[in-house]
């Protein structure tokens, strides 16, 4: 049971960081590529290609969730 709770927590963290990756990089990737540095969103936020880091964190938590659920027992 503890392994399932751990897997759920990791999956929730992966979802959160995936959402951050989507809002801080993925939807603005064309604008970032066109300006080759950063892009201002309509609300005034500055997004850069450094937002890709959140995708790496999300993938790490997703891998941890899979290992916690299906890994060695």
mmCIF file with all atom_site columns, N, CA and C in Angstrom:
data_model
loop_
_atom_site.group_PDB
_atom_site.id
_atom_site.type_symbol
_atom_site.label_atom_id
_atom_site.label_alt_id
_atom_site.label_comp_id
_atom_site.label_asym_id
_atom_site.label_entity_id
_atom_site.label_seq_id
_atom_site.pdbx_PDB_ins_code
_atom_site.Cartn_x
_atom_site.Cartn_y
_atom_site.Cartn_z
_atom_site.occupancy
_atom_site.B_iso_or_equiv
_atom_site.pdbx_formal_charge
_atom_site.auth_seq_id
_atom_site.auth_comp_id
_atom_site.auth_asym_id
_atom_site.auth_atom_id
_atom_site.pdbx_PDB_model_num
ATOM 1   N N  . UNK A 1 1  ? 0.817  -1.198 0.000   1.00 0.00 ? 1  UNK A N  1
ATOM 2   C CA . UNK A 1 1  ? 0.000  0.000  0.000   1.00 0.00 ? 1  UNK A CA 1
ATOM 3   C C  . UNK A 1 1  ? 0.860  1.261  0.000   1.00 0.00 ? 1  UNK A C  1
ATOM 4   N N  . UNK A 1 2  ? 1.973  1.227  0.753   1.00 0.00 ? 2  UNK A N  1
ATOM 5   C CA . UNK A 1 2  ? 2.850  2.403  0.804   1.00 0.00 ? 2  UNK A CA 1
ATOM 6   C C  . UNK A 1 2  ? 3.425  2.721  -0.571  1.00 0.00 ? 2  UNK A C  1
ATOM 7   N N  . UNK A 1 3  ? 3.707  1.669  -1.364  1.00 0.00 ? 3  UNK A N  1
ATOM 8   C CA . UNK A 1 3  ? 4.265  1.894  -2.695  1.00 0.00 ? 3  UNK A CA 1
ATOM 9   C C  . UNK A 1 3  ? 3.252  2.580  -3.601  1.00 0.00 ? 3  UNK A C  1
ATOM 10  N N  . UNK A 1 4  ? 1.985  2.245  -3.467  1.00 0.00 ? 4  UNK A N  1
ATOM 11  C CA . UNK A 1 4  ? 0.972  2.916  -4.283  1.00 0.00 ? 4  UNK A CA 1
ATOM 12  C C  . UNK A 1 4  ? 0.831  4.379  -3.902  1.00 0.00 ? 4  UNK A C  1
ATOM 13  N N  . UNK A 1 5  ? 0.892  4.675  -2.625  1.00 0.00 ? 5  UNK A N  1
ATOM 14  C CA . UNK A 1 5  ? 0.801  6.070  -2.195  1.00 0.00 ? 5  UNK A CA 1
ATOM 15  C C  . UNK A 1 5  ? 1.997  6.847  -2.734  1.00 0.00 ? 5  UNK A C  1
ATOM 16  N N  . UNK A 1 6  ? 3.177  6.254  -2.667  1.00 0.00 ? 6  UNK A N  1
ATOM 17  C CA . UNK A 1 6  ? 4.374  6.896  -3.194  1.00 0.00 ? 6  UNK A CA 1
ATOM 18  C C  . UNK A 1 6  ? 4.245  7.117  -4.699  1.00 0.00 ? 6  UNK A C  1
ATOM 19  N N  . UNK A 1 7  ? 3.723  6.135  -5.410  1.00 0.00 ? 7  UNK A N  1
ATOM 20  C CA . UNK A 1 7  ? 3.532  6.255  -6.854  1.00 0.00 ? 7  UNK A CA 1
ATOM 21  C C  . UNK A 1 7  ? 2.531  7.367  -7.175  1.00 0.00 ? 7  UNK A C  1
ATOM 22  N N  . UNK A 1 8  ? 1.478  7.471  -6.382  1.00 0.00 ? 8  UNK A N  1
ATOM 23  C CA . UNK A 1 8  ? 0.486  8.526  -6.600  1.00 0.00 ? 8  UNK A CA 1
ATOM 24  C C  . UNK A 1 8  ? 1.092  9.899  -6.356  1.00 0.00 ? 8  UNK A C  1
ATOM 25  N N  . UNK A 1 9  ? 1.878  10.027 -5.297  1.00 0.00 ? 9  UNK A N  1
ATOM 26  C CA . UNK A 1 9  ? 2.532  11.307 -5.009  1.00 0.00 ? 9  UNK A CA 1
ATOM 27  C C  . UNK A 1 9  ? 3.483  11.693 -6.140  1.00 0.00 ? 9  UNK A C  1
ATOM 28  N N  . UNK A 1 10 ? 4.266  10.736 -6.628  1.00 0.00 ? 10 UNK A N  1
ATOM 29  C CA . UNK A 1 10 ? 5.173  11.015 -7.744  1.00 0.00 ? 10 UNK A CA 1
ATOM 30  C C  . UNK A 1 10 ? 4.389  11.387 -9.003  1.00 0.00 ? 10 UNK A C  1
ATOM 31  N N  . UNK A 1 11 ? 3.287  10.707 -9.252  1.00 0.00 ? 11 UNK A N  1
ATOM 32  C CA . UNK A 1 11 ? 2.479  11.014 -10.432 1.00 0.00 ? 11 UNK A CA 1
ATOM 33  C C  . UNK A 1 11 ? 1.869  12.413 -10.330 1.00 0.00 ? 11 UNK A C  1
ATOM 34  N N  . UNK A 1 12 ? 1.426  12.786 -9.147  1.00 0.00 ? 12 UNK A N  1
ATOM 35  C CA . UNK A 1 12 ? 0.890  14.140 -8.957  1.00 0.00 ? 12 UNK A CA 1
ATOM 36  C C  . UNK A 1 12 ? 1.976  15.196 -9.160  1.00 0.00 ? 12 UNK A C  1
ATOM 37  N N  . UNK A 1 13 ? 3.175  14.932 -8.658  1.00 0.00 ? 13 UNK A N  1
ATOM 38  C CA . UNK A 1 13 ? 4.284  15.863 -8.865  1.00 0.00 ? 13 UNK A CA 1
ATOM 39  C C  . UNK A 1 13 ? 4.631  15.963 -10.347 1.00 0.00 ? 13 UNK A C  1
ATOM 40  N N  . UNK A 1 14 ? 4.614  14.823 -11.052 1.00 0.00 ? 14 UNK A N  1
ATOM 41  C CA . UNK A 1 14 ? 4.876  14.833 -12.498 1.00 0.00 ? 14 UNK A CA 1
ATOM 42  C C  . UNK A 1 14 ? 3.822  15.652 -13.223 1.00 0.00 ? 14 UNK A C  1
ATOM 43  N N  . UNK A 1 15 ? 2.572  15.510 -12.828 1.00 0.00 ? 15 UNK A N  1
ATOM 44  C CA . UNK A 1 15 ? 1.500  16.295 -13.443 1.00 0.00 ? 15 UNK A CA 1
ATOM 45  C C  . UNK A 1 15 ? 1.656  17.780 -13.192 1.00 0.00 ? 15 UNK A C  1
ATOM 46  N N  . UNK A 1 16 ? 2.013  18.144 -11.966 1.00 0.00 ? 16 UNK A N  1
ATOM 47  C CA . UNK A 1 16 ? 2.218  19.558 -11.645 1.00 0.00 ? 16 UNK A CA 1
ATOM 48  C C  . UNK A 1 16 ? 3.356  20.154 -12.458 1.00 0.00 ? 16 UNK A C  1
ATOM 49  N N  . UNK A 1 17 ? 4.508  19.468 -12.467 1.00 0.00 ? 17 UNK A N  1
ATOM 50  C CA . UNK A 1 17 ? 5.644  20.003 -13.215 1.00 0.00 ? 17 UNK A CA 1
ATOM 51  C C  . UNK A 1 17 ? 5.406  19.941 -14.722 1.00 0.00 ? 17 UNK A C  1
ATOM 52  N N  . UNK A 1 18 ? 4.621  18.988 -15.180 1.00 0.00 ? 18 UNK A N  1
ATOM 53  C CA . UNK A 1 18 ? 4.233  18.960 -16.587 1.00 0.00 ? 18 UNK A CA 1
ATOM 54  C C  . UNK A 1 18 ? 3.387  20.169 -16.943 1.00 0.00 ? 18 UNK A C  1
ATOM 55  N N  . UNK A 1 19 ? 2.490  20.543 -16.052 1.00 0.00 ? 19 UNK A N  1
ATOM 56  C CA . UNK A 1 19 ? 1.671  21.739 -16.261 1.00 0.00 ? 19 UNK A CA 1
ATOM 57  C C  . UNK A 1 19 ? 2.538  22.999 -16.287 1.00 0.00 ? 19 UNK A C  1
ATOM 58  N N  . UNK A 1 20 ? 3.485  23.082 -15.367 1.00 0.00 ? 20 UNK A N  1
ATOM 59  C CA . UNK A 1 20 ? 4.393  24.235 -15.351 1.00 0.00 ? 20 UNK A CA 1
ATOM 60  C C  . UNK A 1 20 ? 5.203  24.296 -16.648 1.00 0.00 ? 20 UNK A C  1
ATOM 61  N N  . UNK A 1 21 ? 5.684  23.147 -17.118 1.00 0.00 ? 21 UNK A N  1
ATOM 62  C CA . UNK A 1 21 ? 6.412  23.087 -18.383 1.00 0.00 ? 21 UNK A CA 1
ATOM 63  C C  . UNK A 1 21 ? 5.532  23.579 -19.525 1.00 0.00 ? 21 UNK A C  1
ATOM 64  N N  . UNK A 1 22 ? 4.291  23.142 -19.544 1.00 0.00 ? 22 UNK A N  1
ATOM 65  C CA . UNK A 1 22 ? 3.373  23.545 -20.612 1.00 0.00 ? 22 UNK A CA 1
ATOM 66  C C  . UNK A 1 22 ? 3.136  25.052 -20.606 1.00 0.00 ? 22 UNK A C  1
ATOM 67  N N  . UNK A 1 23 ? 2.895  25.614 -19.418 1.00 0.00 ? 23 UNK A N  1
ATOM 68  C CA . UNK A 1 23 ? 2.575  27.043 -19.361 1.00 0.00 ? 23 UNK A CA 1
ATOM 69  C C  . UNK A 1 23 ? 3.796  27.942 -19.470 1.00 0.00 ? 23 UNK A C  1
ATOM 70  N N  . UNK A 1 24 ? 4.979  27.463 -19.081 1.00 0.00 ? 24 UNK A N  1
ATOM 71  C CA . UNK A 1 24 ? 6.165  28.309 -19.104 1.00 0.00 ? 24 UNK A CA 1
ATOM 72  C C  . UNK A 1 24 ? 7.021  28.133 -20.348 1.00 0.00 ? 24 UNK A C  1
ATOM 73  N N  . UNK A 1 25 ? 6.783  27.041 -21.129 1.00 0.00 ? 25 UNK A N  1
ATOM 74  C CA . UNK A 1 25 ? 7.593  26.850 -22.325 1.00 0.00 ? 25 UNK A CA 1
ATOM 75  C C  . UNK A 1 25 ? 6.777  26.401 -23.533 1.00 0.00 ? 25 UNK A C  1
ATOM 76  N N  . UNK A 1 26 ? 6.051  25.308 -23.417 1.00 0.00 ? 26 UNK A N  1
ATOM 77  C CA . UNK A 1 26 ? 5.495  24.636 -24.590 1.00 0.00 ? 26 UNK A CA 1
ATOM 78  C C  . UNK A 1 26 ? 4.582  25.535 -25.428 1.00 0.00 ? 26 UNK A C  1
ATOM 79  N N  . UNK A 1 27 ? 3.667  26.286 -24.819 1.00 0.00 ? 27 UNK A N  1
ATOM 80  C CA . UNK A 1 27 ? 2.755  27.110 -25.608 1.00 0.00 ? 27 UNK A CA 1
ATOM 81  C C  . UNK A 1 27 ? 3.445  28.337 -26.183 1.00 0.00 ? 27 UNK A C  1
ATOM 82  N N  . UNK A 1 28 ? 4.635  28.671 -25.691 1.00 0.00 ? 28 UNK A N  1
ATOM 83  C CA . UNK A 1 28 ? 5.368  29.843 -26.177 1.00 0.00 ? 28 UNK A CA 1
ATOM 84  C C  . UNK A 1 28 ? 6.603  29.472 -26.982 1.00 0.00 ? 28 UNK A C  1
ATOM 85  N N  . UNK A 1 29 ? 6.796  28.194 -27.313 1.00 0.00 ? 29 UNK A N  1
ATOM 86  C CA . UNK A 1 29 ? 8.027  27.744 -27.947 1.00 0.00 ? 29 UNK A CA 1
ATOM 87  C C  . UNK A 1 29 ? 8.281  28.424 -29.296 1.00 0.00 ? 29 UNK A C  1
ATOM 88  N N  . UNK A 1 30 ? 7.237  28.707 -30.089 1.00 0.00 ? 30 UNK A N  1
ATOM 89  C CA . UNK A 1 30 ? 7.431  29.380 -31.378 1.00 0.00 ? 30 UNK A CA 1
ATOM 90  C C  . UNK A 1 30 ? 7.908  30.816 -31.185 1.00 0.00 ? 30 UNK A C  1
ATOM 91  N N  . UNK A 1 31 ? 7.339  31.509 -30.229 1.00 0.00 ? 31 UNK A N  1
ATOM 92  C CA . UNK A 1 31 ? 7.748  32.883 -29.945 1.00 0.00 ? 31 UNK A CA 1
ATOM 93  C C  . UNK A 1 31 ? 9.182  32.924 -29.415 1.00 0.00 ? 31 UNK A C  1
ATOM 94  N N  . UNK A 1 32 ? 9.524  31.994 -28.541 1.00 0.00 ? 32 UNK A N  1
ATOM 95  C CA . UNK A 1 32 ? 10.883 31.930 -28.000 1.00 0.00 ? 32 UNK A CA 1
ATOM 96  C C  . UNK A 1 32 ? 11.885 31.642 -29.115 1.00 0.00 ? 32 UNK A C  1
ATOM 97  N N  . UNK A 1 33 ? 11.548 30.720 -30.008 1.00 0.00 ? 33 UNK A N  1
ATOM 98  C CA . UNK A 1 33 ? 12.449 30.380 -31.110 1.00 0.00 ? 33 UNK A CA 1
ATOM 99  C C  . UNK A 1 33 ? 12.614 31.550 -32.071 1.00 0.00 ? 33 UNK A C  1
ATOM 100 N N  . UNK A 1 34 ? 11.538 32.290 -32.313 1.00 0.00 ? 34 UNK A N  1
ATOM 101 C CA . UNK A 1 34 ? 11.616 33.421 -33.237 1.00 0.00 ? 34 UNK A CA 1
ATOM 102 C C  . UNK A 1 34 ? 12.484 34.540 -32.674 1.00 0.00 ? 34 UNK A C  1
ATOM 103 N N  . UNK A 1 35 ? 12.389 34.786 -31.378 1.00 0.00 ? 35 UNK A N  1
ATOM 104 C CA . UNK A 1 35 ? 13.184 35.866 -30.783 1.00 0.00 ? 35 UNK A CA 1
ATOM 105 C C  . UNK A 1 35 ? 14.568 35.400 -30.363 1.00 0.00 ? 35 UNK A C  1
ATOM 106 N N  . UNK A 1 36 ? 14.786 34.086 -30.299 1.00 0.00 ? 36 UNK A N  1
ATOM 107 C CA . UNK A 1 36 ? 16.054 33.454 -29.941 1.00 0.00 ? 36 UNK A CA 1
ATOM 108 C C  . UNK A 1 36 ? 16.553 33.805 -28.542 1.00 0.00 ? 36 UNK A C  1
ATOM 109 N N  . UNK A 1 37 ? 15.681 34.274 -27.695 1.00 0.00 ? 37 UNK A N  1
ATOM 110 C CA . UNK A 1 37 ? 16.092 34.496 -26.307 1.00 0.00 ? 37 UNK A CA 1
ATOM 111 C C  . UNK A 1 37 ? 14.910 34.351 -25.359 1.00 0.00 ? 37 UNK A C  1
ATOM 112 N N  . UNK A 1 38 ? 13.965 35.260 -25.424 1.00 0.00 ? 38 UNK A N  1
ATOM 113 C CA . UNK A 1 38 ? 12.827 35.211 -24.520 1.00 0.00 ? 38 UNK A CA 1
ATOM 114 C C  . UNK A 1 38 ? 11.615 35.813 -25.213 1.00 0.00 ? 38 UNK A C  1
ATOM 115 N N  . UNK A 1 39 ? 10.486 35.671 -24.564 1.00 0.00 ? 39 UNK A N  1
ATOM 116 C CA . UNK A 1 39 ? 9.229  36.123 -25.144 1.00 0.00 ? 39 UNK A CA 1
ATOM 117 C C  . UNK A 1 39 ? 8.365  36.696 -24.032 1.00 0.00 ? 39 UNK A C  1
ATOM 118 N N  . UNK A 1 40 ? 7.705  37.814 -24.311 1.00 0.00 ? 40 UNK A N  1
ATOM 119 C CA . UNK A 1 40 ? 6.775  38.388 -23.347 1.00 0.00 ? 40 UNK A CA 1
ATOM 120 C C  . UNK A 1 40 ? 5.377  37.878 -23.630 1.00 0.00 ? 40 UNK A C  1
ATOM 121 N N  . UNK A 1 41 ? 4.716  37.373 -22.610 1.00 0.00 ? 41 UNK A N  1
ATOM 122 C CA . UNK A 1 41 ? 3.346  36.898 -22.747 1.00 0.00 ? 41 UNK A CA 1
ATOM 123 C C  . UNK A 1 41 ? 2.398  38.090 -22.636 1.00 0.00 ? 41 UNK A C  1
ATOM 124 N N  . UNK A 1 42 ? 1.142  37.926 -23.024 1.00 0.00 ? 42 UNK A N  1
ATOM 125 C CA . UNK A 1 42 ? 0.184  39.040 -22.917 1.00 0.00 ? 42 UNK A CA 1
ATOM 126 C C  . UNK A 1 42 ? 0.010  39.573 -21.499 1.00 0.00 ? 42 UNK A C  1
ATOM 127 N N  . UNK A 1 43 ? 0.235  38.734 -20.484 1.00 0.00 ? 43 UNK A N  1
ATOM 128 C CA . UNK A 1 43 ? 0.101  39.220 -19.109 1.00 0.00 ? 43 UNK A CA 1
ATOM 129 C C  . UNK A 1 43 ? 1.388  39.849 -18.577 1.00 0.00 ? 43 UNK A C  1
ATOM 130 N N  . UNK A 1 44 ? 2.426  39.942 -19.416 1.00 0.00 ? 44 UNK A N  1
ATOM 131 C CA . UNK A 1 44 ? 3.663  40.603 -19.032 1.00 0.00 ? 44 UNK A CA 1
ATOM 132 C C  . UNK A 1 44 ? 4.746  39.687 -18.510 1.00 0.00 ? 44 UNK A C  1
ATOM 133 N N  . UNK A 1 45 ? 4.482  38.398 -18.423 1.00 0.00 ? 45 UNK A N  1
ATOM 134 C CA . UNK A 1 45 ? 5.502  37.455 -17.969 1.00 0.00 ? 45 UNK A CA 1
ATOM 135 C C  . UNK A 1 45 ? 6.558  37.272 -19.052 1.00 0.00 ? 45 UNK A C  1
ATOM 136 N N  . UNK A 1 46 ? 7.774  37.045 -18.625 1.00 0.00 ? 46 UNK A N  1
ATOM 137 C CA . UNK A 1 46 ? 8.873  36.789 -19.549 1.00 0.00 ? 46 UNK A CA 1
ATOM 138 C C  . UNK A 1 46 ? 9.191  35.297 -19.494 1.00 0.00 ? 46 UNK A C  1
ATOM 139 N N  . UNK A 1 47 ? 9.032  34.603 -20.630 1.00 0.00 ? 47 UNK A N  1
ATOM 140 C CA . UNK A 1 47 ? 9.329  33.177 -20.686 1.00 0.00 ? 47 UNK A CA 1
ATOM 141 C C  . UNK A 1 47 ? 10.563 32.971 -21.555 1.00 0.00 ? 47 UNK A C  1
ATOM 142 N N  . UNK A 1 48 ? 11.385 32.011 -21.169 1.00 0.00 ? 48 UNK A N  1
ATOM 143 C CA . UNK A 1 48 ? 12.604 31.712 -21.909 1.00 0.00 ? 48 UNK A CA 1
ATOM 144 C C  . UNK A 1 48 ? 12.668 30.220 -22.189 1.00 0.00 ? 48 UNK A C  1
ATOM 145 N N  . UNK A 1 49 ? 13.691 29.817 -22.953 1.00 0.00 ? 49 UNK A N  1
ATOM 146 C CA . UNK A 1 49 ? 13.834 28.393 -23.218 1.00 0.00 ? 49 UNK A CA 1
ATOM 147 C C  . UNK A 1 49 ? 14.314 27.635 -21.984 1.00 0.00 ? 49 UNK A C  1
ATOM 148 N N  . UNK A 1 50 ? 14.616 28.346 -20.919 1.00 0.00 ? 50 UNK A N  1
ATOM 149 C CA . UNK A 1 50 ? 14.936 27.707 -19.648 1.00 0.00 ? 50 UNK A CA 1
ATOM 150 C C  . UNK A 1 50 ? 13.739 26.994 -19.045 1.00 0.00 ? 50 UNK A C  1
ATOM 151 N N  . UNK A 1 51 ? 12.542 27.288 -19.549 1.00 0.00 ? 51 UNK A N  1
ATOM 152 C CA . UNK A 1 51 ? 11.338 26.606 -19.085 1.00 0.00 ? 51 UNK A CA 1
ATOM 153 C C  . UNK A 1 51 ? 11.335 25.128 -19.424 1.00 0.00 ? 51 UNK A C  1
ATOM 154 N N  . UNK A 1 52 ? 12.227 24.712 -20.318 1.00 0.00 ? 52 UNK A N  1
ATOM 155 C CA . UNK A 1 52 ? 12.333 23.295 -20.655 1.00 0.00 ? 52 UNK A CA 1
ATOM 156 C C  . UNK A 1 52 ? 12.784 22.479 -19.457 1.00 0.00 ? 52 UNK A C  1
ATOM 157 N N  . UNK A 1 53 ? 13.424 23.117 -18.498 1.00 0.00 ? 53 UNK A N  1
ATOM 158 C CA . UNK A 1 53 ? 13.888 22.413 -17.292 1.00 0.00 ? 53 UNK A CA 1
ATOM 159 C C  . UNK A 1 53 ? 12.721 21.745 -16.575 1.00 0.00 ? 53 UNK A C  1
ATOM 160 N N  . UNK A 1 54 ? 11.561 22.405 -16.560 1.00 0.00 ? 54 UNK A N  1
ATOM 161 C CA . UNK A 1 54 ? 10.402 21.844 -15.878 1.00 0.00 ? 54 UNK A CA 1
ATOM 162 C C  . UNK A 1 54 ? 9.953  20.547 -16.535 1.00 0.00 ? 54 UNK A C  1
ATOM 163 N N  . UNK A 1 55 ? 10.152 20.429 -17.833 1.00 0.00 ? 55 UNK A N  1
ATOM 164 C CA . UNK A 1 55 ? 9.834  19.174 -18.518 1.00 0.00 ? 55 UNK A CA 1
ATOM 165 C C  . UNK A 1 55 ? 10.726 18.034 -18.067 1.00 0.00 ? 55 UNK A C  1
ATOM 166 N N  . UNK A 1 56 ? 11.983 18.342 -17.848 1.00 0.00 ? 56 UNK A N  1
ATOM 167 C CA . UNK A 1 56 ? 12.922 17.329 -17.361 1.00 0.00 ? 56 UNK A CA 1
ATOM 168 C C  . UNK A 1 56 ? 12.526 16.871 -15.960 1.00 0.00 ? 56 UNK A C  1
ATOM 169 N N  . UNK A 1 57 ? 12.153 17.826 -15.121 1.00 0.00 ? 57 UNK A N  1
ATOM 170 C CA . UNK A 1 57 ? 11.717 17.485 -13.763 1.00 0.00 ? 57 UNK A CA 1
ATOM 171 C C  . UNK A 1 57 ? 10.454 16.621 -13.820 1.00 0.00 ? 57 UNK A C  1
ATOM 172 N N  . UNK A 1 58 ? 9.518  16.984 -14.708 1.00 0.00 ? 58 UNK A N  1
ATOM 173 C CA . UNK A 1 58 ? 8.285  16.204 -14.853 1.00 0.00 ? 58 UNK A CA 1
ATOM 174 C C  . UNK A 1 58 ? 8.587  14.781 -15.308 1.00 0.00 ? 58 UNK A C  1
ATOM 175 N N  . UNK A 1 59 ? 9.497  14.630 -16.261 1.00 0.00 ? 59 UNK A N  1
ATOM 176 C CA . UNK A 1 59 ? 9.865  13.287 -16.718 1.00 0.00 ? 59 UNK A CA 1
ATOM 177 C C  . UNK A 1 59 ? 10.518 12.477 -15.603 1.00 0.00 ? 59 UNK A C  1
ATOM 178 N N  . UNK A 1 60 ? 11.328 13.129 -14.788 1.00 0.00 ? 60 UNK A N  1
ATOM 179 C CA . UNK A 1 60 ? 11.949 12.440 -13.654 1.00 0.00 ? 60 UNK A CA 1
ATOM 180 C C  . UNK A 1 60 ? 10.919 11.916 -12.671 1.00 0.00 ? 60 UNK A C  1
ATOM 181 N N  . UNK A 1 61 ? 9.926  12.742 -12.349 1.00 0.00 ? 61 UNK A N  1
ATOM 182 C CA . UNK A 1 61 ? 8.880  12.291 -11.432 1.00 0.00 ? 61 UNK A CA 1
ATOM 183 C C  . UNK A 1 61 ? 8.006  11.215 -12.071 1.00 0.00 ? 61 UNK A C  1
ATOM 184 N N  . UNK A 1 62 ? 7.765  11.317 -13.374 1.00 0.00 ? 62 UNK A N  1
ATOM 185 C CA . UNK A 1 62 ? 6.987  10.281 -14.057 1.00 0.00 ? 62 UNK A CA 1
ATOM 186 C C  . UNK A 1 62 ? 7.731  8.941  -14.021 1.00 0.00 ? 62 UNK A C  1
ATOM 187 N N  . UNK A 1 63 ? 9.032  8.988  -14.241 1.00 0.00 ? 63 UNK A N  1
ATOM 188 C CA . UNK A 1 63 ? 9.836  7.761  -14.158 1.00 0.00 ? 63 UNK A CA 1
ATOM 189 C C  . UNK A 1 63 ? 9.822  7.200  -12.742 1.00 0.00 ? 63 UNK A C  1
ATOM 190 N N  . UNK A 1 64 ? 9.922  8.071  -11.754 1.00 0.00 ? 64 UNK A N  1
ATOM 191 C CA . UNK A 1 64 ? 9.884  7.617  -10.358 1.00 0.00 ? 64 UNK A CA 1
ATOM 192 C C  . UNK A 1 64 ? 8.535  6.983  -10.030 1.00 0.00 ? 64 UNK A C  1
ATOM 193 N N  . UNK A 1 65 ? 7.452  7.545  -10.570 1.00 0.00 ? 65 UNK A N  1
ATOM 194 C CA . UNK A 1 65 ? 6.127  6.969  -10.332 1.00 0.00 ? 65 UNK A CA 1
ATOM 195 C C  . UNK A 1 65 ? 6.020  5.581  -10.950 1.00 0.00 ? 65 UNK A C  1
ATOM 196 N N  . UNK A 1 66 ? 6.536  5.424  -12.164 1.00 0.00 ? 66 UNK A N  1
ATOM 197 C CA . UNK A 1 66 ? 6.498  4.107  -12.808 1.00 0.00 ? 66 UNK A CA 1
ATOM 198 C C  . UNK A 1 66 ? 7.341  3.091  -12.056 1.00 0.00 ? 66 UNK A C  1
ATOM 199 N N  . UNK A 1 67 ? 8.505  3.507  -11.604 1.00 0.00 ? 67 UNK A N  1
ATOM 200 C CA . UNK A 1 67 ? 9.368  2.600  -10.845 1.00 0.00 ? 67 UNK A CA 1
ATOM 201 C C  . UNK A 1 67 ? 8.714  2.233  -9.511  1.00 0.00 ? 67 UNK A C  1
ATOM 202 N N  . UNK A 1 68 ? 8.095  3.211  -8.856  1.00 0.00 ? 68 UNK A N  1
ATOM 203 C CA . UNK A 1 68 ? 7.434  2.941  -7.578  1.00 0.00 ? 68 UNK A CA 1
ATOM 204 C C  . UNK A 1 68 ? 6.256  1.989  -7.759  1.00 0.00 ? 68 UNK A C  1
ATOM 205 N N  . UNK A 1 69 ? 5.577  2.088  -8.898  1.00 0.00 ? 69 UNK A N  1
ATOM 206 C CA . UNK A 1 69 ? 4.400  1.235  -9.111  1.00 0.00 ? 69 UNK A CA 1
ATOM 207 C C  . UNK A 1 69 ? 4.784  -0.147 -9.641  1.00 0.00 ? 69 UNK A C  1
ATOM 208 N N  . UNK A 1 70 ? 5.715  -0.195 -10.587 1.00 0.00 ? 70 UNK A N  1
ATOM 209 C CA . UNK A 1 70 ? 5.990  -1.465 -11.263 1.00 0.00 ? 70 UNK A CA 1
ATOM 210 C C  . UNK A 1 70 ? 7.393  -1.996 -11.046 1.00 0.00 ? 70 UNK A C  1
ATOM 211 N N  . UNK A 1 71 ? 8.209  -1.283 -10.299 1.00 0.00 ? 71 UNK A N  1
ATOM 212 C CA . UNK A 1 71 ? 9.594  -1.700 -10.095 1.00 0.00 ? 71 UNK A CA 1
ATOM 213 C C  . UNK A 1 71 ? 9.719  -2.918 -9.212  1.00 0.00 ? 71 UNK A C  1
ATOM 214 N N  . UNK A 1 72 ? 10.966 -3.185 -8.825  1.00 0.00 ? 72 UNK A N  1
ATOM 215 C CA . UNK A 1 72 ? 11.234 -4.344 -7.960  1.00 0.00 ? 72 UNK A CA 1
ATOM 216 C C  . UNK A 1 72 ? 10.480 -4.219 -6.645  1.00 0.00 ? 72 UNK A C  1
ATOM 217 N N  . UNK A 1 73 ? 10.044 -5.337 -6.157  1.00 0.00 ? 73 UNK A N  1
ATOM 218 C CA . UNK A 1 73 ? 9.321  -5.362 -4.882  1.00 0.00 ? 73 UNK A CA 1
ATOM 219 C C  . UNK A 1 73 ? 9.983  -6.322 -3.942  1.00 0.00 ? 73 UNK A C  1
#
